[in-house]
PDB file of C-alpha atoms and ligand atoms in Angstrom:
ATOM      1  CA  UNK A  50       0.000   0.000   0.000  1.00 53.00           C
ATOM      2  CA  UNK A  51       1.204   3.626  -0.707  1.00 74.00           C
ATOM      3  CA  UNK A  52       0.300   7.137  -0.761  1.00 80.00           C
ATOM      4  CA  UNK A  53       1.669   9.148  -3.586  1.00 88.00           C
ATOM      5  CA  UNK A  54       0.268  13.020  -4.008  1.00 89.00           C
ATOM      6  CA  UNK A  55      -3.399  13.175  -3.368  1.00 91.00           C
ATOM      7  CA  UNK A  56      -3.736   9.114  -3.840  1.00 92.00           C
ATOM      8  CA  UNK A  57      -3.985   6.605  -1.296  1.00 94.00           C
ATOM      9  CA  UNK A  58      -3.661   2.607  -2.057  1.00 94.00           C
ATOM     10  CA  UNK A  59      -2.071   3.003  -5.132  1.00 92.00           C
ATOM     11  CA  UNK A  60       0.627   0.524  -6.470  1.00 94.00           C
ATOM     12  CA  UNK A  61       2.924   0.342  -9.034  1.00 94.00           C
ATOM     13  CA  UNK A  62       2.211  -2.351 -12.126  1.00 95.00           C
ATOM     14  CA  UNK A  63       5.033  -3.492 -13.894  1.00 95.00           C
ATOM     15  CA  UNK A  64       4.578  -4.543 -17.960  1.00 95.00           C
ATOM     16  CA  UNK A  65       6.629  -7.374 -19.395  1.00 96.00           C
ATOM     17  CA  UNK A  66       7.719  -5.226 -22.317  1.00 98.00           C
ATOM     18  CA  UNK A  67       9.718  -2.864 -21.578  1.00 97.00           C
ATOM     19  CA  UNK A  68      12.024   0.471 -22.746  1.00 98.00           C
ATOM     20  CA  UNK A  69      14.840  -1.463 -23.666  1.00 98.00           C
ATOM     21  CA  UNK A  70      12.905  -3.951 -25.977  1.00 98.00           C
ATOM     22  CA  UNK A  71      11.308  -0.827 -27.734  1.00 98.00           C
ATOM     23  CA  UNK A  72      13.958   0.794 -28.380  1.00 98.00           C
ATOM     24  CA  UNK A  73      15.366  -2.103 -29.855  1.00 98.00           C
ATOM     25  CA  UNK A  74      12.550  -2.131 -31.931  1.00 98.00           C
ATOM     26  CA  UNK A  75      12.860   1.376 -32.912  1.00 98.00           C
ATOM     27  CA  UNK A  76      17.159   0.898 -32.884  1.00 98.00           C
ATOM     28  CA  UNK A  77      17.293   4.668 -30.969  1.00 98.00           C
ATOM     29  CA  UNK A  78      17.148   5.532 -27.538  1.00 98.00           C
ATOM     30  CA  UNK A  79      14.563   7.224 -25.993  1.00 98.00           C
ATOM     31  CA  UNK A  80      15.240  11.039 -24.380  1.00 99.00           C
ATOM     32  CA  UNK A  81      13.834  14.292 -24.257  1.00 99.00           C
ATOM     33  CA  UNK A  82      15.341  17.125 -26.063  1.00 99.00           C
ATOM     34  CA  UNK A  83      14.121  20.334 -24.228  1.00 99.00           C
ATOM     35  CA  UNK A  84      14.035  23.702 -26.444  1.00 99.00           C
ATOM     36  CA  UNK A  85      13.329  26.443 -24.267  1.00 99.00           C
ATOM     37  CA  UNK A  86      13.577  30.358 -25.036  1.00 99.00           C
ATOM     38  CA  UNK A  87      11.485  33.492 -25.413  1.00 99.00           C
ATOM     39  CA  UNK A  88       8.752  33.841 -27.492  1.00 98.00           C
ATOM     40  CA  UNK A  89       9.402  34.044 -31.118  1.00 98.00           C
ATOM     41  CA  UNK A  90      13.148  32.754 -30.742  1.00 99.00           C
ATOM     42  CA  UNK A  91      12.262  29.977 -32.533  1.00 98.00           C
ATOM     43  CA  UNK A  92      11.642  27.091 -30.569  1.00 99.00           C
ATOM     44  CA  UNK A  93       8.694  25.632 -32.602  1.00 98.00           C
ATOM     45  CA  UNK A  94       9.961  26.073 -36.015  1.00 98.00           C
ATOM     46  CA  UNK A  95      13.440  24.404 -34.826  1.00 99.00           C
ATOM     47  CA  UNK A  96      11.297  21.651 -32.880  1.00 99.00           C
ATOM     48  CA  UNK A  97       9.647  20.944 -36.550  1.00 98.00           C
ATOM     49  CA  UNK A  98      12.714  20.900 -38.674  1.00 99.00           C
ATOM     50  CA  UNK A  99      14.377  18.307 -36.390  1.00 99.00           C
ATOM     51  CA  UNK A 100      11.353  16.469 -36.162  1.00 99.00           C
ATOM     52  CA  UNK A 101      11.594  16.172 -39.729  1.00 99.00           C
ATOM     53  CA  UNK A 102      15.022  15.639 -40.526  1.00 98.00           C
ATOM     54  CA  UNK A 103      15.016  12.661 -37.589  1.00 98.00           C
ATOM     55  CA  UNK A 104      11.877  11.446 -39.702  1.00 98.00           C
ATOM     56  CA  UNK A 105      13.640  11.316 -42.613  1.00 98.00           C
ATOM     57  CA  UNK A 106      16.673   9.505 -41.014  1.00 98.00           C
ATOM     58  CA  UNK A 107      13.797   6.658 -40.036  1.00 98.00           C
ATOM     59  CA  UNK A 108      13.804   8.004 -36.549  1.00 98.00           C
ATOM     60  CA  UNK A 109      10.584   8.171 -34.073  1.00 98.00           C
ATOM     61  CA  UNK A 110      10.051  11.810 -32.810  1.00 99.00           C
ATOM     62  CA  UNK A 111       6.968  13.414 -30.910  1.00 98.00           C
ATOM     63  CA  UNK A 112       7.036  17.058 -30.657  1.00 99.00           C
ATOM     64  CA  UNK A 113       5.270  18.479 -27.976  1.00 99.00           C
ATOM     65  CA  UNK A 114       4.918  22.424 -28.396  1.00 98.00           C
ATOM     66  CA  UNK A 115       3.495  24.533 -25.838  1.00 98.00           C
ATOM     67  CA  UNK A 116       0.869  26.765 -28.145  1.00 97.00           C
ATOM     68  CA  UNK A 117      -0.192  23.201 -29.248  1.00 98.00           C
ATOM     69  CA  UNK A 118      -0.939  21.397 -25.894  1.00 98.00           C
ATOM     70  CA  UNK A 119      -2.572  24.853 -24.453  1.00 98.00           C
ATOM     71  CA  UNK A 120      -5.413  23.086 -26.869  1.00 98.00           C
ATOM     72  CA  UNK A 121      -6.166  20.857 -24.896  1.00 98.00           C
ATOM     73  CA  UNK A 122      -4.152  18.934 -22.197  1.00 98.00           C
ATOM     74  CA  UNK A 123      -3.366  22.588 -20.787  1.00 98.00           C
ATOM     75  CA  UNK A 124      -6.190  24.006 -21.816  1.00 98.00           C
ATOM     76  CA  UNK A 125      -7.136  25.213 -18.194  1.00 98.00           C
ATOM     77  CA  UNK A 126      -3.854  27.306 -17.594  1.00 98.00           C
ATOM     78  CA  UNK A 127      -3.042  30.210 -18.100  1.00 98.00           C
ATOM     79  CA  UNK A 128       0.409  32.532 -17.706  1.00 98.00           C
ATOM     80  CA  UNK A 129       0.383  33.204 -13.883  1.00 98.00           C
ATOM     81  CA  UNK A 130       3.442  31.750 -12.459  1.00 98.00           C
ATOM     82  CA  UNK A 131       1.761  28.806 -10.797  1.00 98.00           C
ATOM     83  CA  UNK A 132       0.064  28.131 -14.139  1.00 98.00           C
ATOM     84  CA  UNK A 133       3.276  27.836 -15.846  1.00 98.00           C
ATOM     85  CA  UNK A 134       4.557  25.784 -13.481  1.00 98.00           C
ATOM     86  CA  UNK A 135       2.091  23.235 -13.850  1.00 98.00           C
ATOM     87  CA  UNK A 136       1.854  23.581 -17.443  1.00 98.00           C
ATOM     88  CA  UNK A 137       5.469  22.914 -17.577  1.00 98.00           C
ATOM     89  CA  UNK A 138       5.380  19.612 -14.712  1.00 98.00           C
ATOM     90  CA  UNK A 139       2.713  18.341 -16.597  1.00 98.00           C
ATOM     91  CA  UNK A 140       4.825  18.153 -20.219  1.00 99.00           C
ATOM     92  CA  UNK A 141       7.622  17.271 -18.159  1.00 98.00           C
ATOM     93  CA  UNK A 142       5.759  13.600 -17.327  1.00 98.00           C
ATOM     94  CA  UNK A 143       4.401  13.179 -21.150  1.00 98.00           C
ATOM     95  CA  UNK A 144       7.761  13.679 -21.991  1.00 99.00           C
ATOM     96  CA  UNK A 145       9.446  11.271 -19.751  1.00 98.00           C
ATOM     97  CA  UNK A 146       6.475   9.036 -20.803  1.00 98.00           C
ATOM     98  CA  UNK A 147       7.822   9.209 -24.375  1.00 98.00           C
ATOM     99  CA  UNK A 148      11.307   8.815 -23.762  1.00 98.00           C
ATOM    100  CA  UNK A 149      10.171   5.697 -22.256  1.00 98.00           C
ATOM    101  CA  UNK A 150       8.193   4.482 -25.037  1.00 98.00           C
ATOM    102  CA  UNK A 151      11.622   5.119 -27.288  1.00 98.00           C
ATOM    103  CA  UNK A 152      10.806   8.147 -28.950  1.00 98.00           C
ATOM    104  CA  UNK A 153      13.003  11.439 -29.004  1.00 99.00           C
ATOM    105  CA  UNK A 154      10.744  13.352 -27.962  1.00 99.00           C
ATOM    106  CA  UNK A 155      10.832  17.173 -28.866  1.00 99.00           C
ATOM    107  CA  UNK A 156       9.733  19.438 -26.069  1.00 99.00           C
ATOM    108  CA  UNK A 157       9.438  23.830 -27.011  1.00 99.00           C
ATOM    109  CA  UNK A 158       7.837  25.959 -24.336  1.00 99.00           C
ATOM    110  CA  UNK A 159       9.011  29.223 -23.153  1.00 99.00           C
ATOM    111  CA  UNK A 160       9.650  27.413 -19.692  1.00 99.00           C
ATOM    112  CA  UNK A 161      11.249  30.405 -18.494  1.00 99.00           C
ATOM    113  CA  UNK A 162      11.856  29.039 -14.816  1.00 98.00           C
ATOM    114  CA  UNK A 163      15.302  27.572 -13.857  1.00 98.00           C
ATOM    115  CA  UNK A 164      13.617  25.257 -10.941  1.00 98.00           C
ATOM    116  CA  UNK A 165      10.352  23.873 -13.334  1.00 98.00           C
ATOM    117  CA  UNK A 166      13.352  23.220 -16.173  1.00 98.00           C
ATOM    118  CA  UNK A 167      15.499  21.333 -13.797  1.00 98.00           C
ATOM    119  CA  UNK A 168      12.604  19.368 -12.325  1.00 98.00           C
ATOM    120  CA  UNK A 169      11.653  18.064 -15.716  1.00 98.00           C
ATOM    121  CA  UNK A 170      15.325  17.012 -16.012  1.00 98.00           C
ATOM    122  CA  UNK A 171      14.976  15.266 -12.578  1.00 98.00           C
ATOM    123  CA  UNK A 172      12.229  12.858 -14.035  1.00 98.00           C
ATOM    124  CA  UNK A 173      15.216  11.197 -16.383  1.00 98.00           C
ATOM    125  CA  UNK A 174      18.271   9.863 -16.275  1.00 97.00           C
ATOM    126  CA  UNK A 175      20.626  13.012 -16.635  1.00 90.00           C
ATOM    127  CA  UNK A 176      22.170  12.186 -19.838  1.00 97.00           C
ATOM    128  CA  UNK A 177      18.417  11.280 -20.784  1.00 98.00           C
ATOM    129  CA  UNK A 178      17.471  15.148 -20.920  1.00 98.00           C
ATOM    130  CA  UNK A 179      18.535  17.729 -23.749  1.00 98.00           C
ATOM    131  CA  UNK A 180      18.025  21.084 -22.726  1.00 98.00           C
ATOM    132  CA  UNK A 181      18.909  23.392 -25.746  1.00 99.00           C
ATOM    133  CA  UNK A 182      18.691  27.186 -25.332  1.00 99.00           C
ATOM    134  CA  UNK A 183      17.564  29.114 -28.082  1.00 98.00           C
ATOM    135  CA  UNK A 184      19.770  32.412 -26.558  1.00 98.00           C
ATOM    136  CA  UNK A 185      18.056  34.476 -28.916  1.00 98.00           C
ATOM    137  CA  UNK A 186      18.336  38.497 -28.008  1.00 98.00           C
ATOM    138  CA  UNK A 187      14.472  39.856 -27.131  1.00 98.00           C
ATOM    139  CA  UNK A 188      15.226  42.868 -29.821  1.00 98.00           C
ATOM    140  CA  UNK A 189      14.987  39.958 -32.670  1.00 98.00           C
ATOM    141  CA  UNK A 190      11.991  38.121 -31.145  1.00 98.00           C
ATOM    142  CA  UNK A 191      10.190  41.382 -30.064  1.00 98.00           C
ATOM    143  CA  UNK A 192      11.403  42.487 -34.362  1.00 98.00           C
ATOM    144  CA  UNK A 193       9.886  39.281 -35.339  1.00 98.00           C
ATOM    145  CA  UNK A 194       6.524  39.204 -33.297  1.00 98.00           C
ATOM    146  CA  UNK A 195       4.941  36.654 -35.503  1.00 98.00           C
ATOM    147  CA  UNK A 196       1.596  36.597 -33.539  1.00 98.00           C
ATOM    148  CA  UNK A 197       1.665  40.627 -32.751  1.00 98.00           C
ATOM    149  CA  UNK A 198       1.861  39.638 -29.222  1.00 98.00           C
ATOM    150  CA  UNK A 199       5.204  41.866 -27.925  1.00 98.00           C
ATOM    151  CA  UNK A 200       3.011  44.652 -29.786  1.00 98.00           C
ATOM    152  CA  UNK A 201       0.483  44.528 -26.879  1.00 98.00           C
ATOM    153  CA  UNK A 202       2.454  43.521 -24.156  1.00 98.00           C
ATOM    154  CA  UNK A 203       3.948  46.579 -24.681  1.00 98.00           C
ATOM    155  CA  UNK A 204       0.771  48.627 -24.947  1.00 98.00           C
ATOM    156  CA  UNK A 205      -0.287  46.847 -21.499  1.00 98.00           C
ATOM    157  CA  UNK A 206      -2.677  44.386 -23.119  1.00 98.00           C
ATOM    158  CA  UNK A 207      -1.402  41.134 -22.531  1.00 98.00           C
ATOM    159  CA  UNK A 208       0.020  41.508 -18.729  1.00 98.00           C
ATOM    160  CA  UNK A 209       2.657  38.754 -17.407  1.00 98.00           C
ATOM    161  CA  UNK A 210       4.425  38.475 -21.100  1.00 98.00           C
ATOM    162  CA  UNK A 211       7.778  36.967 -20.583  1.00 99.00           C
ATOM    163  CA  UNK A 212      10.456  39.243 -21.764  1.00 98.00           C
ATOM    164  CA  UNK A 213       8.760  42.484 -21.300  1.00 98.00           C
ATOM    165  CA  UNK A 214       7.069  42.119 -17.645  1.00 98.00           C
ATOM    166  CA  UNK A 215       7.539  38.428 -16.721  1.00 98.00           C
ATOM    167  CA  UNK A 216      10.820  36.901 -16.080  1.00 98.00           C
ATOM    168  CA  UNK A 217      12.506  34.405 -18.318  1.00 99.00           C
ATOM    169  CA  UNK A 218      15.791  32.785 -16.334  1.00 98.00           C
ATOM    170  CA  UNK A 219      18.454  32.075 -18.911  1.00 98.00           C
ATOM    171  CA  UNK A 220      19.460  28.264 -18.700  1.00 98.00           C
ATOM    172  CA  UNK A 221      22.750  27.577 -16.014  1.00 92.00           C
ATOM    173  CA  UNK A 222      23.013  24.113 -17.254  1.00 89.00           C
ATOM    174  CA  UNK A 223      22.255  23.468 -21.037  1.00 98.00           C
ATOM    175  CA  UNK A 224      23.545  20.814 -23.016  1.00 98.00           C
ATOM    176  CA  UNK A 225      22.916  23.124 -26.239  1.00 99.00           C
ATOM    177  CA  UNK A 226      22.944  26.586 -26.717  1.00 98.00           C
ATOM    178  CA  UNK A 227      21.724  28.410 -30.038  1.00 98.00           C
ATOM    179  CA  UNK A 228      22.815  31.890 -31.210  1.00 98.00           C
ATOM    180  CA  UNK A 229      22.986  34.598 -33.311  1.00 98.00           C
ATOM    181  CA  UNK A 230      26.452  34.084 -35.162  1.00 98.00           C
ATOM    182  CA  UNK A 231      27.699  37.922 -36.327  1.00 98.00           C
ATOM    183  CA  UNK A 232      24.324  39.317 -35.592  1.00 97.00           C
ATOM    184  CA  UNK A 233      22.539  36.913 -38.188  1.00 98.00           C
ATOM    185  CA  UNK A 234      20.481  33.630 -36.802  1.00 98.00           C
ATOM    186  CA  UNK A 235      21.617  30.401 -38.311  1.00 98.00           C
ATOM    187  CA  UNK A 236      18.911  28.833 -40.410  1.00 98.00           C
ATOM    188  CA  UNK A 237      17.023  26.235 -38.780  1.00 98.00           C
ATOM    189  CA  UNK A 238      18.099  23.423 -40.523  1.00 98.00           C
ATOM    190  CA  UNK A 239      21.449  24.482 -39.412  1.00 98.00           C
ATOM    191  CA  UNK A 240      20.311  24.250 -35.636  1.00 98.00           C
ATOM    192  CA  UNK A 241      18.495  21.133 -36.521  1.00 99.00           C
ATOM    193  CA  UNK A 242      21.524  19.704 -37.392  1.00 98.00           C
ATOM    194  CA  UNK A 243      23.392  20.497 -34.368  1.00 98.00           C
ATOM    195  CA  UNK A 244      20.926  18.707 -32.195  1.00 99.00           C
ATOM    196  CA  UNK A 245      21.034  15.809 -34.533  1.00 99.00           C
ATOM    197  CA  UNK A 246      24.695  15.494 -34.069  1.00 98.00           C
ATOM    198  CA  UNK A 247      24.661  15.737 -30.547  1.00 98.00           C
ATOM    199  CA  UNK A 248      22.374  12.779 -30.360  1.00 99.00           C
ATOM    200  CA  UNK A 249      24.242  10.741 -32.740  1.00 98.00           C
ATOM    201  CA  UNK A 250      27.305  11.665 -30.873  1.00 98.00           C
ATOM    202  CA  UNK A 251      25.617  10.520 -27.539  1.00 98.00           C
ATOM    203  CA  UNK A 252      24.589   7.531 -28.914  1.00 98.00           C
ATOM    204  CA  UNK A 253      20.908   7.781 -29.252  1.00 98.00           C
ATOM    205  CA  UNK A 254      20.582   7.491 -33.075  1.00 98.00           C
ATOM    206  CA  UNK A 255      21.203   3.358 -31.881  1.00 98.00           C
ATOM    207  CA  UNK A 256      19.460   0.995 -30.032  1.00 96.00           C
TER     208      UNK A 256
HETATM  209  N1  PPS B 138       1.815  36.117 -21.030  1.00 57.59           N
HETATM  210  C1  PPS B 138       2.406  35.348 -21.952  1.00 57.59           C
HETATM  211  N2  PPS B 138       3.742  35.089 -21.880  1.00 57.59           N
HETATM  212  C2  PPS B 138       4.311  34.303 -22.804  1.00 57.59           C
HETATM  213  N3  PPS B 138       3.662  33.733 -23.859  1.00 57.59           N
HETATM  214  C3  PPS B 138       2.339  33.955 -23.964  1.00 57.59           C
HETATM  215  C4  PPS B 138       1.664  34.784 -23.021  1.00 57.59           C
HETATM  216  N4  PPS B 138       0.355  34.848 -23.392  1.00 57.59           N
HETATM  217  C5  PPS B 138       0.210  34.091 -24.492  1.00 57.59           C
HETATM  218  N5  PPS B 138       1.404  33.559 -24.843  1.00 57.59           N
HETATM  219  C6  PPS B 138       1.550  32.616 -25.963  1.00 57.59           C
HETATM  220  O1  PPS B 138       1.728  31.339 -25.357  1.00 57.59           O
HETATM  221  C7  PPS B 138       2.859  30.667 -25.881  1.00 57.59           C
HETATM  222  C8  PPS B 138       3.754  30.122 -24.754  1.00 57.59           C
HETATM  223  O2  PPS B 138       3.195  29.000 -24.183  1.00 57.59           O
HETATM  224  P1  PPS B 138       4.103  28.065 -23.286  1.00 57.59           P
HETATM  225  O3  PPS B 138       3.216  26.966 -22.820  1.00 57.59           O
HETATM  226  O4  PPS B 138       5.312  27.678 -24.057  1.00 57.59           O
HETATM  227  O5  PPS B 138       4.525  29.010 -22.077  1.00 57.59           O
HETATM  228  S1  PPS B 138       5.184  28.638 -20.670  1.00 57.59           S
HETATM  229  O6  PPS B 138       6.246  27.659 -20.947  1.00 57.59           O
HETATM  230  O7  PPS B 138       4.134  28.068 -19.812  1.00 57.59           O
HETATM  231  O8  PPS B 138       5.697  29.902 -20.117  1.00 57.59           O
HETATM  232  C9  PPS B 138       3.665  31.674 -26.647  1.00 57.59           C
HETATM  233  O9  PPS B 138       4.021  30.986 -27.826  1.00 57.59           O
HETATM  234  P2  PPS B 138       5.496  30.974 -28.446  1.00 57.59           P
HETATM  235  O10 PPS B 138       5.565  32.258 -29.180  1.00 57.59           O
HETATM  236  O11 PPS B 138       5.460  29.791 -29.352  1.00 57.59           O
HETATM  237  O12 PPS B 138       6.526  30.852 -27.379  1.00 57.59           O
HETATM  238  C10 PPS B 138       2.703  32.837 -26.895  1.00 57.59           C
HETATM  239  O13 PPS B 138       2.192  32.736 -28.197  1.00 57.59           O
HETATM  240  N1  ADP B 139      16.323  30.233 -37.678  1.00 57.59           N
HETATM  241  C1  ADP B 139      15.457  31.156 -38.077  1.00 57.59           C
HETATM  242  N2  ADP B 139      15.828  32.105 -38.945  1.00 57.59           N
HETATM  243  C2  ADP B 139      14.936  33.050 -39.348  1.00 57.59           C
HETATM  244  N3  ADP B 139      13.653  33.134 -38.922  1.00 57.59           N
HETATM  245  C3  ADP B 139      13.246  32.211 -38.044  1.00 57.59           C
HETATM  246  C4  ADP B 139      14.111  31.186 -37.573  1.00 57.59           C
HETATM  247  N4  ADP B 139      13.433  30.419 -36.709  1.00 57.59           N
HETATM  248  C5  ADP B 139      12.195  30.941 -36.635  1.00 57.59           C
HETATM  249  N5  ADP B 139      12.077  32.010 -37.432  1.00 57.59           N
HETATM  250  C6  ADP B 139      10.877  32.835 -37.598  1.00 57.59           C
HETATM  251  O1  ADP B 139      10.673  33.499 -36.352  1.00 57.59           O
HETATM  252  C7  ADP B 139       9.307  33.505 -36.011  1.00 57.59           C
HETATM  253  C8  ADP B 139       9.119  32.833 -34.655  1.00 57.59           C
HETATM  254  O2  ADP B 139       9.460  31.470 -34.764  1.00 57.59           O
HETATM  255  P1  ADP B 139       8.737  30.382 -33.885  1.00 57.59           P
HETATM  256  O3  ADP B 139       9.362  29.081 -34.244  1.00 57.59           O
HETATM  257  O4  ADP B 139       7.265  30.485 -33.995  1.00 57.59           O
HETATM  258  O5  ADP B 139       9.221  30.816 -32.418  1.00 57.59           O
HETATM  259  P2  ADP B 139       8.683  30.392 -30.990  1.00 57.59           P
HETATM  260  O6  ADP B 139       8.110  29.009 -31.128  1.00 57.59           O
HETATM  261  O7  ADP B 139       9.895  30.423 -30.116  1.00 57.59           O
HETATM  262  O8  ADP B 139       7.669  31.421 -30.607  1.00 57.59           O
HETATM  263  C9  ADP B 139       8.561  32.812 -37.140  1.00 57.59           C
HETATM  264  O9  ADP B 139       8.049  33.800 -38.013  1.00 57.59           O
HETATM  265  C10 ADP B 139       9.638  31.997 -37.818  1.00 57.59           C
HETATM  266  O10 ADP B 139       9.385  31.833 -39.202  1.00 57.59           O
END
C-alpha cells in the first residue's frame, strides 16, 4: 500500500515489455530534447525541422509544443506563475512518458523558470534530458513578433508576457545553446543539425 500526491492505495504495475525492448525495436534511444527560449526565438519552427530531418533519417520523434498542448491537455492554464509551473510539470511527465516508449521526444515551451526546467530534467536519467537554449536576443523576437503579441504587451494588453514584464531565467546548465552568429540567426536546418549530431554523438541514433 502507498500514498503518492493526493492518492492513497495506489501501487505500481510493472509490464513485461519494456524500454529497452522498444527501443530495440525502434534501434534509438529514448530522451527528451528540451528547447526552451522566449517567445518568437524559434523554438517551434526548430522543434519541426528536427522532427523532420530525424523522420527522414527513419527516426521516431513526438514534438510536444506549448501553443499546441494549451489546446487541450493545458487548456485550463493560463500565464500566472503557478500556471506555468504546472503547465510545464505536466509536459515534463508526457515527456518522460515518451522517452520511455523510445521516442526522441521534442519538447518547445518558453519554460522560463530555472527550478520547473530542472525538475523536468529530474524525471530522467541526466544524460536522458537535452536542454537546448535558443539564446536568442528579445530585440529579434520582439522584431519578429509573428503573432503581434510583444506589440500589446507593450501597450499593457497582454500583462505577465515573458520578456517584457515576466521573467525568463536564462538556462545555467544546457547541453545546447543556439545563437545569433555575427548578428545573423543560423537557419534552422542548421540548428536542426546540431541537435542531430549531438544525439548521434551521444549515442541515441542506436538501439
Ligand atoms: N503572457 C504570456 N507570456 C508568454 N507567452 C504567452 C503569453 N500569453 C500568451 N502567450 C503565448 O503562449 C505561448 C507560450 O506558451 P508556453 O506553454 O510555451 O509558455 S510557458 O512555458 O508556460 O511559459 C507563446 O508561444 P510561443 O511564441 O510559441 O513561445 C505565446 O504565443
Ligand atoms: N532560424 C530562423 N531564422 C529566421 N527566422 C526564423 C528562424 N526560426 C524561426 N524564425 C521565424 O521566427 C518567427 C518565430 O518562430 P517560432 O518558431 O514560432 O518561435 P517560438 O516558437 O519560439 O515562438 C517565425 O516567423 C519563424 O518563421
Amino acid at each position: 500500500m502507498a500514498t503518492l500526491g493526493n492518492s492513497a492505495n495506489i501501487f505500481w504495475h510493472e509490464c513485461p515489455v519494456g524500454q529497452a525492448e522498444r527501443q530495440k525495436l525502434l534501434n534509438q534511444k529514448g530522451c527528451v530534447v528540451w528547447i526552451t527560449g522566449l517567445s518568437g526565438s524559434g523554438k517551434s519552427t526548430l522543434a519541426c525541422t528536427l522532427g523532420r530531418e530525424l523522420h527522414s533519417r527513419g527516426h521516431l520523434s513526438y514534438v510536444l509544443d506549448g501553443d499546441n498542448l494549451r489546446h487541450g491537455l493545458n487548456k485550463n492554464l493560463g500565464f500566472a506563475p503557478e500556471d506555468r509551473t504546472e503547465n510545464i510539470r505536466r509536459v515534463g511527465e508526457v515527456a518522460k512518458l515518451f522517452a520511455d516508449a523510445g521516442l526522441i521526444c521534442i519538447a518547445s515551451l518558453i519554460s522560463p523558470y530555472q527550478k520547473d526546467r530542472d525538475s523536468c530534467r529530474a524525471l530522467l536519467p541526466d544524460a536522458n534530458f537535452i536542454e537546448v537554449f535558443m539564446n536568442m536576443p528579445l530585440s529579434l523576437c520582439e522584431g519578429r513578433d509573428p503573432k503581434g503579441l510583444y506589440k500589446l504587451a507593450r501597450a499593457g494588453k497582454i500583462k505577465g508576457f515573458t520578456g517584457i514584464d515576466d521573467p525568463y531565467e536564462a538556462p545555467l546548465n544546457c547541453e545546447i545553446e543556439l545563437r545569433q552568429i555575427n548578428g545573423v540567426c543560423p537557419a534552422p536546418s542548421e540548428m536542426a543539425g546540431k541537435v542531430v549530431s549531438y544525439l548521434d554523438s551521444k549515442g541515441f541514433l542506436q538501439a
